[in-house]
mmCIF file of C-alpha atoms in Angstrom:
data_model
loop_
_atom_site.group_PDB
_atom_site.id
_atom_site.type_symbol
_atom_site.label_atom_id
_atom_site.label_comp_id
_atom_site.label_asym_id
_atom_site.label_seq_id
_atom_site.Cartn_x
_atom_site.Cartn_y
_atom_site.Cartn_z
ATOM 1 C CA MET A 266 212.663 -81.389 23.223
ATOM 2 C CA ILE A 267 212.698 -79.549 26.543
ATOM 3 C CA CYS A 268 213.663 -80.477 30.065
ATOM 4 C CA ARG A 269 210.559 -81.294 32.130
ATOM 5 C CA ASP A 270 211.645 -79.112 35.037
ATOM 6 C CA GLN A 271 212.254 -76.121 32.733
ATOM 7 C CA LEU A 272 208.791 -76.517 31.214
ATOM 8 C CA VAL A 273 207.177 -76.826 34.649
ATOM 9 C CA ALA A 274 209.031 -73.724 35.881
ATOM 10 C CA ALA A 275 207.945 -71.766 32.800
ATOM 11 C CA CYS A 276 204.289 -72.798 33.250
ATOM 12 C CA ASP A 277 204.392 -72.041 36.986
ATOM 13 C CA HIS A 278 205.778 -68.583 36.223
ATOM 14 C CA GLN A 279 203.476 -67.785 33.283
ATOM 15 C CA LEU A 280 200.354 -68.870 35.181
ATOM 16 C CA ARG A 281 201.468 -67.327 38.519
ATOM 17 C CA ALA A 282 200.698 -70.629 40.228
ATOM 18 C CA ALA A 283 202.115 -69.625 43.616
ATOM 19 C CA GLN A 284 199.722 -66.661 43.923
ATOM 20 C CA PHE A 285 196.588 -68.771 44.367
ATOM 21 C CA LYS A 286 195.081 -70.396 47.449
ATOM 22 C CA ASP A 287 193.636 -73.329 45.567
ATOM 23 C CA PHE A 288 191.768 -76.498 46.479
ATOM 24 C CA THR A 289 194.396 -78.634 44.760
ATOM 25 C CA VAL A 290 198.084 -78.786 43.898
ATOM 26 C CA ASN A 291 198.983 -76.506 40.982
ATOM 27 C CA GLY A 292 201.981 -77.518 38.904
ATOM 28 C CA LEU A 293 203.691 -80.885 38.632
ATOM 29 C CA GLN A 294 201.513 -83.549 40.272
ATOM 30 C CA VAL A 295 203.108 -86.728 38.914
ATOM 31 C CA SER A 296 206.704 -86.834 37.717
ATOM 32 C CA GLY A 297 207.508 -88.705 34.510
ATOM 33 C CA SER A 298 210.160 -88.422 31.814
ATOM 34 C CA GLU A 299 212.860 -85.792 32.402
ATOM 35 C CA GLN A 300 212.762 -84.866 28.700
ATOM 36 C CA VAL A 301 209.528 -83.718 27.063
ATOM 37 C CA LYS A 302 208.853 -84.020 23.339
ATOM 38 C CA ARG A 303 205.056 -84.227 23.316
ATOM 39 C CA VAL A 304 202.508 -82.579 25.605
ATOM 40 C CA MET A 305 198.849 -83.568 25.499
ATOM 41 C CA THR A 306 196.322 -81.127 26.941
ATOM 42 C CA GLY A 307 192.856 -81.713 28.310
ATOM 43 C CA VAL A 308 190.331 -80.452 30.824
ATOM 44 C CA THR A 309 190.403 -83.369 33.268
ATOM 45 C CA ALA A 310 193.022 -86.068 33.864
ATOM 46 C CA CYS A 311 190.482 -88.841 33.281
ATOM 47 C CA GLN A 312 191.407 -92.358 32.182
ATOM 48 C CA ALA A 313 190.276 -91.748 28.587
ATOM 49 C CA LEU A 314 192.656 -88.784 28.260
ATOM 50 C CA LEU A 315 195.508 -90.777 29.787
ATOM 51 C CA ASP A 316 194.865 -93.684 27.412
ATOM 52 C CA GLU A 317 195.015 -91.240 24.483
ATOM 53 C CA ALA A 318 198.255 -89.801 25.875
ATOM 54 C CA VAL A 319 199.774 -93.292 26.005
ATOM 55 C CA ALA A 320 198.656 -94.061 22.430
ATOM 56 C CA TRP A 321 200.006 -90.685 21.234
ATOM 57 C CA GLN A 322 203.289 -91.284 23.107
ATOM 58 C CA ALA A 323 202.991 -88.093 25.151
ATOM 59 C CA ASP A 324 205.657 -87.325 27.728
ATOM 60 C CA MET A 325 203.420 -84.940 29.656
ATOM 61 C CA VAL A 326 199.716 -84.283 30.143
ATOM 62 C CA LEU A 327 198.676 -80.728 31.067
ATOM 63 C CA VAL A 328 195.155 -80.336 32.476
ATOM 64 C CA HIS A 329 192.842 -77.953 34.328
ATOM 65 C CA HIS A 330 191.556 -80.633 36.720
ATOM 66 C CA GLY A 331 194.263 -82.910 38.051
ATOM 67 C CA TYR A 332 194.427 -84.895 41.287
ATOM 68 C CA PHE A 333 194.989 -84.361 45.016
ATOM 69 C CA TRP A 334 192.047 -82.108 45.914
ATOM 70 C CA LYS A 335 191.538 -80.851 49.462
ATOM 71 C CA ASN A 336 189.086 -82.953 51.475
ATOM 72 C CA GLU A 337 189.482 -85.818 48.983
ATOM 73 C CA PRO A 338 190.532 -89.200 50.410
ATOM 74 C CA VAL A 339 194.328 -89.446 50.305
ATOM 75 C CA ALA A 340 194.414 -93.198 49.685
ATOM 76 C CA ILE A 341 195.513 -94.057 46.160
ATOM 77 C CA THR A 342 192.996 -96.786 45.385
ATOM 78 C CA GLY A 343 190.440 -97.633 42.730
ATOM 79 C CA MET A 344 190.070 -95.118 39.911
ATOM 80 C CA LYS A 345 192.837 -92.837 41.230
ATOM 81 C CA GLN A 346 195.254 -95.776 41.526
ATOM 82 C CA LYS A 347 194.544 -96.865 37.947
ATOM 83 C CA ARG A 348 195.118 -93.357 36.597
ATOM 84 C CA ILE A 349 198.346 -92.776 38.506
ATOM 85 C CA LYS A 350 199.569 -96.259 37.517
ATOM 86 C CA THR A 351 198.950 -95.391 33.849
ATOM 87 C CA LEU A 352 201.094 -92.279 34.226
ATOM 88 C CA LEU A 353 203.900 -94.037 36.112
ATOM 89 C CA ASP A 354 203.962 -97.146 33.892
ATOM 90 C CA ASN A 355 204.315 -94.940 30.816
ATOM 91 C CA ASN A 356 206.699 -92.367 32.335
ATOM 92 C CA ILE A 357 204.199 -89.533 31.690
ATOM 93 C CA SER A 358 204.239 -86.391 33.826
ATOM 94 C CA LEU A 359 200.979 -84.810 34.974
ATOM 95 C CA LEU A 360 200.901 -81.030 35.150
ATOM 96 C CA ALA A 361 197.691 -79.399 36.437
ATOM 97 C CA TYR A 362 196.602 -75.789 36.948
ATOM 98 C CA HIS A 363 193.160 -75.083 38.373
ATOM 99 C CA LEU A 364 192.575 -71.485 39.533
ATOM 100 C CA PRO A 365 195.603 -70.171 37.598
ATOM 101 C CA LEU A 366 193.913 -71.288 34.359
ATOM 102 C CA ASP A 367 190.624 -69.711 35.389
ATOM 103 C CA ALA A 368 192.279 -66.360 36.039
ATOM 104 C CA HIS A 369 195.023 -65.929 33.417
ATOM 105 C CA ALA A 370 194.477 -62.695 31.471
ATOM 106 C CA GLU A 371 195.307 -64.197 28.061
ATOM 107 C CA MET A 372 194.946 -67.983 28.250
ATOM 108 C CA GLY A 373 192.435 -68.272 31.067
ATOM 109 C CA ASN A 374 188.843 -69.406 31.099
ATOM 110 C CA ASN A 375 187.594 -65.911 32.005
ATOM 111 C CA ALA A 376 189.521 -64.364 29.107
ATOM 112 C CA GLU A 377 188.184 -66.950 26.669
ATOM 113 C CA LEU A 378 184.599 -66.460 27.863
ATOM 114 C CA ALA A 379 184.890 -62.704 27.309
ATOM 115 C CA ARG A 380 186.369 -63.242 23.825
ATOM 116 C CA ARG A 381 183.733 -65.750 22.753
ATOM 117 C CA LEU A 382 180.839 -63.622 24.000
ATOM 118 C CA GLY A 383 182.244 -60.309 22.759
ATOM 119 C CA TRP A 384 182.469 -58.723 26.208
ATOM 120 C CA LYS A 385 184.874 -55.829 26.815
ATOM 121 C CA VAL A 386 186.844 -56.630 29.962
ATOM 122 C CA GLU A 387 186.866 -53.688 32.371
ATOM 123 C CA GLY A 388 188.656 -55.176 35.336
ATOM 124 C CA CYS A 389 189.087 -57.909 37.895
ATOM 125 C CA LEU A 390 188.051 -58.105 41.500
ATOM 126 C CA ASP A 391 190.543 -59.692 43.856
ATOM 127 C CA GLY A 392 189.362 -62.318 46.271
ATOM 128 C CA GLU A 393 190.814 -64.414 49.041
ATOM 129 C CA LEU A 394 191.700 -67.257 46.638
ATOM 130 C CA GLY A 395 193.733 -65.050 44.307
ATOM 131 C CA GLU A 396 193.424 -62.220 41.842
ATOM 132 C CA GLY A 397 191.625 -62.416 38.529
ATOM 133 C CA LEU A 398 188.980 -64.969 39.441
ATOM 134 C CA LEU A 399 186.032 -62.567 39.240
ATOM 135 C CA TRP A 400 185.989 -60.330 36.177
ATOM 136 C CA SER A 401 183.778 -57.423 35.164
ATOM 137 C CA GLY A 402 183.026 -56.364 31.645
ATOM 138 C CA ARG A 403 180.717 -54.500 29.314
ATOM 139 C CA LEU A 404 178.430 -56.186 26.823
ATOM 140 C CA ALA A 405 178.798 -55.249 23.158
ATOM 141 C CA GLN A 406 175.198 -54.000 23.334
ATOM 142 C CA PRO A 407 172.571 -53.930 26.089
ATOM 143 C CA LEU A 408 170.622 -57.195 26.263
ATOM 144 C CA SER A 409 167.653 -58.462 28.184
ATOM 145 C CA VAL A 410 168.423 -61.215 30.658
ATOM 146 C CA LYS A 411 166.653 -63.656 28.335
ATOM 147 C CA ALA A 412 168.686 -62.535 25.300
ATOM 148 C CA LEU A 413 171.929 -62.768 27.276
ATOM 149 C CA GLY A 414 170.992 -66.300 28.338
ATOM 150 C CA GLU A 415 170.289 -67.210 24.713
ATOM 151 C CA GLN A 416 173.650 -65.769 23.633
ATOM 152 C CA ILE A 417 175.469 -67.780 26.295
ATOM 153 C CA ALA A 418 173.547 -70.966 25.378
ATOM 154 C CA HIS A 419 174.289 -70.542 21.672
ATOM 155 C CA THR A 420 177.975 -69.727 22.154
ATOM 156 C CA LEU A 421 178.775 -72.342 24.800
ATOM 157 C CA GLN A 422 176.369 -75.016 23.518
ATOM 158 C CA ARG A 423 174.787 -75.489 26.926
ATOM 159 C CA GLN A 424 171.858 -73.980 28.746
ATOM 160 C CA PRO A 425 172.688 -71.471 31.506
ATOM 161 C CA LEU A 426 170.739 -71.437 34.756
ATOM 162 C CA ILE A 427 169.164 -67.988 35.012
ATOM 163 C CA ILE A 428 167.865 -66.767 38.346
ATOM 164 C CA GLU A 429 166.055 -63.521 37.711
ATOM 165 C CA ALA A 430 164.495 -61.321 40.356
ATOM 166 C CA PRO A 431 160.820 -60.595 39.535
ATOM 167 C CA GLN A 432 161.294 -56.826 39.746
ATOM 168 C CA VAL A 433 163.846 -56.738 36.911
ATOM 169 C CA GLY A 434 161.693 -58.314 34.221
ATOM 170 C CA GLY A 435 162.386 -55.636 31.588
ATOM 171 C CA TYR A 436 165.954 -54.927 32.673
ATOM 172 C CA ARG A 437 168.546 -54.621 29.938
ATOM 173 C CA ALA A 438 172.071 -55.513 30.986
ATOM 174 C CA HIS A 439 175.010 -53.309 30.079
ATOM 175 C CA ARG A 440 177.625 -54.874 32.354
ATOM 176 C CA VAL A 441 178.437 -58.317 33.647
ATOM 177 C CA VAL A 442 180.530 -59.723 36.466
ATOM 178 C CA TYR A 443 181.543 -63.279 35.723
ATOM 179 C CA ARG A 444 183.717 -66.230 36.548
ATOM 180 C CA ARG A 445 184.354 -69.018 34.075
ATOM 181 C CA ARG A 446 184.811 -72.519 35.435
ATOM 182 C CA ALA A 447 184.834 -75.922 33.809
ATOM 183 C CA ARG A 448 181.357 -77.001 34.896
ATOM 184 C CA HIS A 449 179.752 -73.810 36.198
ATOM 185 C CA ASP A 450 179.800 -70.238 34.949
ATOM 186 C CA TYR A 451 178.717 -67.415 37.230
ATOM 187 C CA CYS A 452 177.377 -64.272 35.664
ATOM 188 C CA CYS A 453 175.756 -61.366 37.497
ATOM 189 C CA LEU A 454 174.181 -58.353 35.851
#
């Protein structure tokens, strides 16, 4: 068992949450039990995940996509009200990290994409939202754009959208610049 606030502080520190200009609140979004025995993780704090957390008797849910996004209506009604009520009624904390989980060098989405595709990370480009969101790397071997698309599709089990300039038809990629996100991956050769 660990104190909720200690766990939140450790996650905030490890993920460098304060260093990002995000579109949402990173860190503790809904406060529940002060003591944490069980943490459920997921991508999005949807109702199905929260129902599983209740059934599993979780004290905390840690997700990539939480609540309270910029330009989102602030009223807590409908679907948002039901989700927050589930958390409050069951004394479950909601901890969410968006850009910090995209960028983290070991646990982040970019790092995992590079590992799964066998890319050698060469560096990160800093942007206005925070460092580590746009990575560059070298492919294990040069690939045509088509072959790279097939590798991504096979590894991630989803079809990438490839926009190829006509003049690079026979181009073989050696390097990539990429950003891994939950619904969209960006990859430039």
